[in-house]
PDB file of C-alpha atoms and ligand atoms in Angstrom:
ATOM      1  CA  UNK H 531      -5.658  13.722  -6.059  1.00 94.00           C
ATOM      2  CA  UNK H 532      -9.433  13.653  -6.470  1.00 96.00           C
ATOM      3  CA  UNK H 533     -11.384  10.400  -6.308  1.00 97.00           C
ATOM      4  CA  UNK H 534     -11.441  10.347 -10.252  1.00 98.00           C
ATOM      5  CA  UNK H 535      -8.044  10.985 -10.685  1.00 98.00           C
ATOM      6  CA  UNK H 536      -7.881   8.673  -7.720  1.00 98.00           C
ATOM      7  CA  UNK H 537      -9.598   5.626  -8.988  1.00 98.00           C
ATOM      8  CA  UNK H 538      -8.013   6.141 -12.869  1.00 97.00           C
ATOM      9  CA  UNK H 539      -4.549   6.528 -12.371  1.00 97.00           C
ATOM     10  CA  UNK H 540      -5.300   2.708  -9.683  1.00 98.00           C
ATOM     11  CA  UNK H 541      -3.629   0.026 -12.170  1.00 97.00           C
ATOM     12  CA  UNK H 542      -2.539  -3.495 -11.207  1.00 97.00           C
ATOM     13  CA  UNK H 543       2.370  -2.545 -11.819  1.00 97.00           C
ATOM     14  CA  UNK H 544       5.021  -5.144 -12.361  1.00 96.00           C
ATOM     15  CA  UNK H 545       7.890  -2.945 -10.987  1.00 96.00           C
ATOM     16  CA  UNK H 546       9.081  -0.927  -8.126  1.00 98.00           C
ATOM     17  CA  UNK H 547      11.546   0.511  -6.849  1.00 98.00           C
ATOM     18  CA  UNK H 548      12.872  -0.243  -3.258  1.00 96.00           C
ATOM     19  CA  UNK H 549      12.848   3.394  -2.262  1.00 98.00           C
ATOM     20  CA  UNK H 550      10.881   1.720   1.370  1.00 98.00           C
ATOM     21  CA  UNK H 551       7.415   2.757   1.814  1.00 98.00           C
ATOM     22  CA  UNK H 552       6.874   5.262   5.487  1.00 98.00           C
ATOM     23  CA  UNK H 553       5.288   2.867   8.078  1.00 98.00           C
ATOM     24  CA  UNK H 554       3.630   6.221   9.351  1.00 98.00           C
ATOM     25  CA  UNK H 555       1.805   6.291   5.202  1.00 98.00           C
ATOM     26  CA  UNK H 556       0.810   2.642   5.996  1.00 98.00           C
ATOM     27  CA  UNK H 557      -0.856   3.245   9.347  1.00 98.00           C
ATOM     28  CA  UNK H 558      -2.549   5.973   7.679  1.00 98.00           C
ATOM     29  CA  UNK H 559      -3.626   4.575   5.257  1.00 98.00           C
ATOM     30  CA  UNK H 560      -5.003   0.750   6.302  1.00 98.00           C
ATOM     31  CA  UNK H 561      -6.220   2.584   9.592  1.00 98.00           C
ATOM     32  CA  UNK H 562      -8.190   5.166   6.649  1.00 98.00           C
ATOM     33  CA  UNK H 563      -9.089   1.956   4.841  1.00 98.00           C
ATOM     34  CA  UNK H 564     -10.239   0.223   8.120  1.00 98.00           C
ATOM     35  CA  UNK H 565     -13.347   2.791   7.008  1.00 98.00           C
ATOM     36  CA  UNK H 566     -14.246   0.227   4.048  1.00 98.00           C
ATOM     37  CA  UNK H 567     -18.280  -0.631   3.153  1.00 98.00           C
ATOM     38  CA  UNK H 568     -18.791  -4.505   5.326  1.00 98.00           C
ATOM     39  CA  UNK H 569     -22.938  -5.759   5.806  1.00 98.00           C
ATOM     40  CA  UNK H 570     -23.619  -5.531   9.121  1.00 98.00           C
ATOM     41  CA  UNK H 571     -20.231  -3.699   9.369  1.00 98.00           C
ATOM     42  CA  UNK H 572     -18.820  -7.180  10.040  1.00 98.00           C
ATOM     43  CA  UNK H 573     -15.568  -5.611   8.352  1.00 98.00           C
ATOM     44  CA  UNK H 574     -14.315  -9.391   8.064  1.00 98.00           C
ATOM     45  CA  UNK H 575     -10.419  -8.565   6.434  1.00 98.00           C
ATOM     46  CA  UNK H 576      -7.661  -9.841   8.554  1.00 98.00           C
ATOM     47  CA  UNK H 577      -4.070  -7.893   6.739  1.00 98.00           C
ATOM     48  CA  UNK H 578      -0.793  -8.825   7.799  1.00 98.00           C
ATOM     49  CA  UNK H 579       1.154  -5.871   6.239  1.00 98.00           C
ATOM     50  CA  UNK H 580       5.004  -7.027   5.707  1.00 98.00           C
ATOM     51  CA  UNK H 581       8.311  -5.322   5.134  1.00 98.00           C
ATOM     52  CA  UNK H 582      11.859  -4.978   5.352  1.00 98.00           C
ATOM     53  CA  UNK H 583      13.982  -8.827   7.000  1.00 98.00           C
ATOM     54  CA  UNK H 584      10.728 -10.775   6.857  1.00 98.00           C
ATOM     55  CA  UNK H 585       8.932  -9.796   3.081  1.00 98.00           C
ATOM     56  CA  UNK H 586      12.821 -10.612   2.225  1.00 98.00           C
ATOM     57  CA  UNK H 587      12.368 -13.662   3.586  1.00 98.00           C
ATOM     58  CA  UNK H 588       9.224 -14.514   1.911  1.00 98.00           C
ATOM     59  CA  UNK H 589      10.957 -13.837  -1.871  1.00 98.00           C
ATOM     60  CA  UNK H 590      13.413 -15.882  -1.214  1.00 97.00           C
ATOM     61  CA  UNK H 591      11.435 -18.891   0.800  1.00 96.00           C
ATOM     62  CA  UNK H 592       9.231 -18.614  -3.184  1.00 96.00           C
ATOM     63  CA  UNK H 593      11.897 -17.986  -4.994  1.00 94.00           C
ATOM     64  CA  UNK H 594      13.144 -21.295  -3.851  1.00 95.00           C
ATOM     65  CA  UNK H 595      10.109 -23.091  -4.360  1.00 94.00           C
ATOM     66  CA  UNK H 596       9.766 -21.776  -7.776  1.00 92.00           C
ATOM     67  CA  UNK H 597      13.127 -22.668  -9.142  1.00 91.00           C
ATOM     68  CA  UNK H 598      13.074 -25.980  -7.001  1.00 92.00           C
ATOM     69  CA  UNK H 599       9.198 -26.748  -9.477  1.00 90.00           C
ATOM     70  CA  UNK H 600       7.624 -27.164  -6.096  1.00 92.00           C
ATOM     71  CA  UNK H 601       4.488 -27.926  -6.647  1.00 93.00           C
ATOM     72  CA  UNK H 602       1.796 -25.236  -5.348  1.00 94.00           C
ATOM     73  CA  UNK H 603       0.167 -25.745  -1.988  1.00 97.00           C
ATOM     74  CA  UNK H 604      -3.232 -27.303  -1.983  1.00 97.00           C
ATOM     75  CA  UNK H 605      -5.382 -24.808  -2.605  1.00 96.00           C
ATOM     76  CA  UNK H 606      -8.131 -22.994  -0.509  1.00 97.00           C
ATOM     77  CA  UNK H 607      -9.920 -21.457  -2.989  1.00 97.00           C
ATOM     78  CA  UNK H 608     -11.706 -21.471  -6.521  1.00 96.00           C
ATOM     79  CA  UNK H 609      -9.227 -19.126  -7.951  1.00 96.00           C
ATOM     80  CA  UNK H 610     -11.514 -19.215 -11.242  1.00 95.00           C
ATOM     81  CA  UNK H 611     -14.381 -21.930 -12.861  1.00 95.00           C
ATOM     82  CA  UNK H 612     -11.770 -24.728 -14.556  1.00 92.00           C
ATOM     83  CA  UNK H 613     -14.772 -23.712 -17.470  1.00 94.00           C
ATOM     84  CA  UNK H 614     -14.401 -19.680 -18.003  1.00 95.00           C
ATOM     85  CA  UNK H 615     -17.626 -19.342 -20.560  1.00 96.00           C
ATOM     86  CA  UNK H 616     -17.765 -15.974 -22.816  1.00 97.00           C
ATOM     87  CA  UNK H 617     -17.091 -12.806 -22.207  1.00 97.00           C
ATOM     88  CA  UNK H 618     -14.997 -13.544 -18.578  1.00 97.00           C
ATOM     89  CA  UNK H 619     -13.212 -16.359 -21.493  1.00 96.00           C
ATOM     90  CA  UNK H 620     -12.265 -14.095 -24.065  1.00 95.00           C
ATOM     91  CA  UNK H 621     -11.819 -10.997 -21.645  1.00 95.00           C
ATOM     92  CA  UNK H 622      -9.138 -13.639 -20.327  1.00 94.00           C
ATOM     93  CA  UNK H 623      -7.512 -13.971 -22.806  1.00 91.00           C
ATOM     94  CA  UNK H 624      -7.449 -10.954 -24.020  1.00 91.00           C
ATOM     95  CA  UNK H 625      -5.335  -9.533 -20.384  1.00 91.00           C
ATOM     96  CA  UNK H 626      -3.149 -12.062 -21.750  1.00 89.00           C
ATOM     97  CA  UNK H 627      -2.717 -10.988 -25.064  1.00 87.00           C
ATOM     98  CA  UNK H 628      -1.674  -7.365 -23.722  1.00 87.00           C
ATOM     99  CA  UNK H 629       0.142  -8.483 -21.087  1.00 84.00           C
ATOM    100  CA  UNK H 630       2.540 -10.129 -21.533  1.00 85.00           C
ATOM    101  CA  UNK H 631       2.515  -9.184 -25.732  1.00 83.00           C
ATOM    102  CA  UNK H 632       3.694  -5.762 -24.212  1.00 78.00           C
ATOM    103  CA  UNK H 633       7.021  -8.003 -22.766  1.00 81.00           C
ATOM    104  CA  UNK H 634       7.542  -8.924 -26.212  1.00 83.00           C
ATOM    105  CA  UNK H 635       6.092 -12.601 -25.411  1.00 84.00           C
ATOM    106  CA  UNK H 636       4.316 -14.768 -27.380  1.00 83.00           C
ATOM    107  CA  UNK H 637       1.119 -16.883 -27.029  1.00 78.00           C
ATOM    108  CA  UNK H 638       3.290 -20.035 -27.846  1.00 82.00           C
ATOM    109  CA  UNK H 639       6.184 -19.312 -25.470  1.00 83.00           C
ATOM    110  CA  UNK H 640       4.318 -20.262 -22.154  1.00 80.00           C
ATOM    111  CA  UNK H 641       7.695 -20.343 -20.566  1.00 80.00           C
ATOM    112  CA  UNK H 642       8.771 -16.725 -21.217  1.00 80.00           C
ATOM    113  CA  UNK H 643       5.528 -16.209 -19.243  1.00 79.00           C
ATOM    114  CA  UNK H 644       5.921 -17.827 -17.074  1.00 79.00           C
ATOM    115  CA  UNK H 645       9.148 -15.986 -16.356  1.00 77.00           C
ATOM    116  CA  UNK H 646       7.636 -12.608 -16.518  1.00 79.00           C
ATOM    117  CA  UNK H 647       4.408 -14.053 -14.982  1.00 83.00           C
ATOM    118  CA  UNK H 648       7.704 -15.298 -11.712  1.00 89.00           C
ATOM    119  CA  UNK H 649       7.699 -11.068 -10.667  1.00 93.00           C
ATOM    120  CA  UNK H 650       4.934 -12.189  -8.386  1.00 96.00           C
ATOM    121  CA  UNK H 651       7.316 -13.932  -6.186  1.00 96.00           C
ATOM    122  CA  UNK H 652       9.310 -10.851  -5.367  1.00 97.00           C
ATOM    123  CA  UNK H 653       6.242  -8.797  -5.547  1.00 98.00           C
ATOM    124  CA  UNK H 654       7.868  -7.805  -8.135  1.00 97.00           C
ATOM    125  CA  UNK H 655      10.534  -5.532  -5.827  1.00 98.00           C
ATOM    126  CA  UNK H 656       8.547  -3.777  -4.040  1.00 98.00           C
ATOM    127  CA  UNK H 657       9.255  -3.100  -0.423  1.00 98.00           C
ATOM    128  CA  UNK H 658       6.165  -3.655   1.371  1.00 98.00           C
ATOM    129  CA  UNK H 659       3.257  -6.361   1.205  1.00 98.00           C
ATOM    130  CA  UNK H 660      -0.266  -6.848   2.463  1.00 98.00           C
ATOM    131  CA  UNK H 661      -1.780 -10.025   2.593  1.00 98.00           C
ATOM    132  CA  UNK H 662      -5.270 -10.362   2.940  1.00 98.00           C
ATOM    133  CA  UNK H 663      -6.918 -12.946   4.723  1.00 98.00           C
ATOM    134  CA  UNK H 664     -10.572 -13.758   5.952  1.00 98.00           C
ATOM    135  CA  UNK H 665     -12.410 -17.061   8.075  1.00 98.00           C
ATOM    136  CA  UNK H 666     -12.917 -20.269   6.729  1.00 97.00           C
ATOM    137  CA  UNK H 667     -16.291 -20.013   7.492  1.00 97.00           C
ATOM    138  CA  UNK H 668     -17.426 -16.654   6.569  1.00 98.00           C
ATOM    139  CA  UNK H 669     -19.223 -16.756   2.669  1.00 98.00           C
ATOM    140  CA  UNK H 670     -19.512 -14.832  -1.583  1.00 98.00           C
ATOM    141  CA  UNK H 671     -20.947 -11.958   0.702  1.00 98.00           C
ATOM    142  CA  UNK H 672     -17.603 -11.777   3.098  1.00 98.00           C
ATOM    143  CA  UNK H 673     -15.946 -12.101   0.166  1.00 98.00           C
ATOM    144  CA  UNK H 674     -16.664  -9.094  -1.673  1.00 98.00           C
ATOM    145  CA  UNK H 675     -16.409  -6.642   1.265  1.00 98.00           C
ATOM    146  CA  UNK H 676     -12.574  -7.656   1.054  1.00 98.00           C
ATOM    147  CA  UNK H 677     -13.422  -6.524  -2.558  1.00 98.00           C
ATOM    148  CA  UNK H 678     -14.011  -3.739  -0.775  1.00 98.00           C
ATOM    149  CA  UNK H 679     -12.026  -3.000   1.295  1.00 98.00           C
ATOM    150  CA  UNK H 680      -8.541  -3.602  -1.040  1.00 98.00           C
ATOM    151  CA  UNK H 681      -9.785  -1.756  -3.404  1.00 98.00           C
ATOM    152  CA  UNK H 682     -10.344   1.183  -0.129  1.00 98.00           C
ATOM    153  CA  UNK H 683      -6.332   0.589   0.333  1.00 99.00           C
ATOM    154  CA  UNK H 684      -5.287   0.334  -4.197  1.00 98.00           C
ATOM    155  CA  UNK H 685      -6.549   4.466  -3.888  1.00 98.00           C
ATOM    156  CA  UNK H 686      -5.454   5.382  -1.241  1.00 98.00           C
ATOM    157  CA  UNK H 687      -2.345   4.468  -1.842  1.00 98.00           C
ATOM    158  CA  UNK H 688      -2.649   6.579  -4.907  1.00 98.00           C
ATOM    159  CA  UNK H 689      -4.063   9.361  -3.123  1.00 98.00           C
ATOM    160  CA  UNK H 690       0.119   9.296  -1.066  1.00 98.00           C
ATOM    161  CA  UNK H 691       1.443   9.336  -4.022  1.00 98.00           C
ATOM    162  CA  UNK H 692       1.923   5.426  -3.765  1.00 98.00           C
ATOM    163  CA  UNK H 693       0.868   2.091  -6.482  1.00 98.00           C
ATOM    164  CA  UNK H 694      -0.155  -2.048  -5.798  1.00 98.00           C
ATOM    165  CA  UNK H 695      -0.397  -5.118  -7.387  1.00 98.00           C
ATOM    166  CA  UNK H 696      -3.104  -6.985  -5.702  1.00 98.00           C
ATOM    167  CA  UNK H 697      -1.913 -10.788  -5.895  1.00 98.00           C
ATOM    168  CA  UNK H 698      -3.986 -13.998  -6.409  1.00 97.00           C
ATOM    169  CA  UNK H 699      -0.482 -15.729  -6.736  1.00 96.00           C
ATOM    170  CA  UNK H 700       0.708 -15.999  -4.252  1.00 98.00           C
ATOM    171  CA  UNK H 701      -2.634 -17.499  -2.075  1.00 98.00           C
ATOM    172  CA  UNK H 702      -0.740 -20.983  -4.309  1.00 96.00           C
ATOM    173  CA  UNK H 703       1.945 -20.299  -1.863  1.00 97.00           C
ATOM    174  CA  UNK H 704       0.672 -19.904   0.850  1.00 98.00           C
ATOM    175  CA  UNK H 705       2.156 -22.770   2.979  1.00 98.00           C
ATOM    176  CA  UNK H 706       4.694 -20.289   2.683  1.00 97.00           C
ATOM    177  CA  UNK H 707       3.611 -16.957   3.635  1.00 98.00           C
ATOM    178  CA  UNK H 708       1.468 -18.918   6.267  1.00 98.00           C
ATOM    179  CA  UNK H 709       5.243 -19.885   7.717  1.00 97.00           C
ATOM    180  CA  UNK H 710       5.920 -16.002   8.157  1.00 97.00           C
ATOM    181  CA  UNK H 711       2.686 -15.274   9.638  1.00 98.00           C
ATOM    182  CA  UNK H 712       1.736 -17.423  11.825  1.00 98.00           C
ATOM    183  CA  UNK H 713      -2.006 -16.296  11.475  1.00 98.00           C
ATOM    184  CA  UNK H 714      -4.911 -19.035  13.382  1.00 98.00           C
ATOM    185  CA  UNK H 715      -6.229 -22.042  11.231  1.00 97.00           C
ATOM    186  CA  UNK H 716     -10.021 -20.001  11.107  1.00 98.00           C
ATOM    187  CA  UNK H 717      -7.888 -17.757   8.071  1.00 98.00           C
ATOM    188  CA  UNK H 718      -7.587 -18.765   4.549  1.00 98.00           C
ATOM    189  CA  UNK H 719      -5.378 -16.151   2.064  1.00 98.00           C
ATOM    190  CA  UNK H 720      -7.187 -14.457  -0.704  1.00 98.00           C
ATOM    191  CA  UNK H 721      -4.547 -12.260  -1.603  1.00 98.00           C
ATOM    192  CA  UNK H 722      -1.709 -10.500  -1.145  1.00 98.00           C
ATOM    193  CA  UNK H 723      -0.936  -6.986  -2.159  1.00 98.00           C
ATOM    194  CA  UNK H 724       3.130  -5.003  -3.494  1.00 98.00           C
ATOM    195  CA  UNK H 725       2.675  -1.840  -2.576  1.00 98.00           C
ATOM    196  CA  UNK H 726       5.344   0.180  -3.758  1.00 98.00           C
ATOM    197  CA  UNK H 727       6.601   3.459  -5.764  1.00 98.00           C
ATOM    198  CA  UNK H 728       6.449   2.574  -9.583  1.00 98.00           C
ATOM    199  CA  UNK H 729       9.313   2.301 -11.643  1.00 97.00           C
ATOM    200  CA  UNK H 730       8.878   4.430 -14.276  1.00 94.00           C
ATOM    201  CA  UNK H 731      11.720   1.793 -16.286  1.00 94.00           C
ATOM    202  CA  UNK H 732       9.415  -1.096 -16.552  1.00 91.00           C
ATOM    203  CA  UNK H 733       7.359  -1.311 -19.435  1.00 83.00           C
ATOM    204  CA  UNK H 734       3.224  -1.559 -19.222  1.00 85.00           C
ATOM    205  CA  UNK H 735       0.035  -1.259 -21.592  1.00 84.00           C
ATOM    206  CA  UNK H 736      -2.934   0.414 -20.274  1.00 90.00           C
ATOM    207  CA  UNK H 737      -5.772  -2.550 -19.908  1.00 92.00           C
ATOM    208  CA  UNK H 738      -8.575  -1.772 -21.521  1.00 92.00           C
ATOM    209  CA  UNK H 739     -12.368  -1.950 -20.351  1.00 96.00           C
ATOM    210  CA  UNK H 740     -15.307  -3.887 -21.366  1.00 96.00           C
ATOM    211  CA  UNK H 741     -18.206  -1.265 -23.035  1.00 96.00           C
ATOM    212  CA  UNK H 742     -20.521  -0.004 -20.833  1.00 97.00           C
ATOM    213  CA  UNK H 743     -23.573  -0.869 -23.144  1.00 96.00           C
ATOM    214  CA  UNK H 744     -21.263  -4.674 -21.643  1.00 96.00           C
ATOM    215  CA  UNK H 745     -21.550  -4.535 -17.797  1.00 97.00           C
ATOM    216  CA  UNK H 746     -24.520  -1.593 -17.274  1.00 97.00           C
ATOM    217  CA  UNK H 747     -27.523  -1.348 -17.745  1.00 97.00           C
ATOM    218  CA  UNK H 748     -29.597   2.016 -17.346  1.00 96.00           C
ATOM    219  CA  UNK H 749     -33.604   1.387 -16.534  1.00 96.00           C
ATOM    220  CA  UNK H 750     -35.671   4.725 -16.303  1.00 91.00           C
ATOM    221  CA  UNK H 751     -37.942   3.965 -18.912  1.00 85.00           C
ATOM    222  CA  UNK H 752     -36.275   6.312 -21.901  1.00 75.00           C
TER     223      UNK H 752
HETATM  224  C1  FMN M 836      -8.076 -10.542  -6.611  1.00 59.69           C
HETATM  225  C2  FMN M 836      -6.723 -10.117  -8.198  1.00 59.69           C
HETATM  226  C3  FMN M 836      -5.738 -10.265  -8.100  1.00 59.69           C
HETATM  227  C4  FMN M 836      -5.370 -10.828  -9.050  1.00 59.69           C
HETATM  228  N1  FMN M 836      -3.679 -10.691  -9.523  1.00 59.69           N
HETATM  229  C5  FMN M 836      -3.092 -10.671  -9.605  1.00 59.69           C
HETATM  230  C6  FMN M 836      -1.455 -12.278  -9.278  1.00 59.69           C
HETATM  231  O1  FMN M 836      -1.262 -12.600  -8.889  1.00 59.69           O
HETATM  232  N2  FMN M 836      -0.604 -11.102 -10.039  1.00 59.69           N
HETATM  233  C7  FMN M 836      -0.331 -10.191 -10.852  1.00 59.69           C
HETATM  234  O2  FMN M 836       0.178  -9.632 -11.443  1.00 59.69           O
HETATM  235  N3  FMN M 836      -1.916  -9.651 -10.815  1.00 59.69           N
HETATM  236  C8  FMN M 836      -3.838  -9.947 -10.368  1.00 59.69           C
HETATM  237  N4  FMN M 836      -4.352  -9.144 -10.782  1.00 59.69           N
HETATM  238  C9  FMN M 836      -4.414  -7.283 -11.165  1.00 59.69           C
HETATM  239  C10 FMN M 836      -4.666  -8.360 -12.691  1.00 59.69           C
HETATM  240  O3  FMN M 836      -4.732  -8.926 -13.399  1.00 59.69           O
HETATM  241  C11 FMN M 836      -5.453  -6.276 -12.707  1.00 59.69           C
HETATM  242  O4  FMN M 836      -6.125  -5.958 -12.126  1.00 59.69           O
HETATM  243  C12 FMN M 836      -6.489  -6.379 -14.203  1.00 59.69           C
HETATM  244  O5  FMN M 836      -5.808  -6.805 -15.214  1.00 59.69           O
HETATM  245  C13 FMN M 836      -6.743  -4.869 -15.431  1.00 59.69           C
HETATM  246  O6  FMN M 836      -5.787  -4.042 -14.825  1.00 59.69           O
HETATM  247  P1  FMN M 836      -5.608  -3.166 -13.932  1.00 59.69           P
HETATM  248  O7  FMN M 836      -5.536  -3.557 -12.426  1.00 59.69           O
HETATM  249  O8  FMN M 836      -3.776  -2.630 -14.409  1.00 59.69           O
HETATM  250  O9  FMN M 836      -6.560  -1.972 -14.155  1.00 59.69           O
HETATM  251  C14 FMN M 836      -5.431  -9.080  -9.164  1.00 59.69           C
HETATM  252  C15 FMN M 836      -6.063  -8.716  -9.951  1.00 59.69           C
HETATM  253  C16 FMN M 836      -7.055  -8.636  -8.500  1.00 59.69           C
HETATM  254  C17 FMN M 836      -8.378  -7.341  -8.366  1.00 59.69           C
END
């Protein structure tokens, strides 16, 4: 698979089969992803890879908290500004329309939207999940390094025939994740990532992207 195909075939997959992901594949992907760039080569990612019993325990714990109506853990970082301005606000609501519209859920049916989002806590059925932490002393430039690292992981997963879904949702239950992983106190959970083989029977829509001219300016004198 070439890089263009890996990039364009990657998408947030929200339905996985229970087919296990071989450990040697995960090791190959993660040891190769370590070549992702980072400012001054800090490599600020701290990654935990969960499968089997520990992942099942985490899914169970999160599912129980959700069912009990337990409030989210206090946030350790702001996922979005409280007032998203244009054009981000419109893009976010277009995404919501696409994601829930594909499932036949209208905008006003908040409960059905929450039920669909609850798939996050089962990792959408995935048999493997990655959790990515960063040291709380590090700043925006190092957080951006995490993005480069995570995209590198996702593209390598495509090369192995696997799919993924990055999930900031897991930061809402960071205490439950920490109970299973026992990370050092100085780390903040940025996100989880479900990993596995796609369940082709699960409907999805391809998200769109803004036209190139909205996000890229060529400055070439022409
Ligand atoms: C940092 C990050 C966090 C995300 N968190 C979630 C999440 O919690 N749950 C979810 O279902 N999708 C999540 N997504 C997936 C995005 O919704 C998705 O990438 C975006 O809508 C574009 O769609 P695509 O990845 O299918 O191209 C996340 C993506 C990123 C990069």
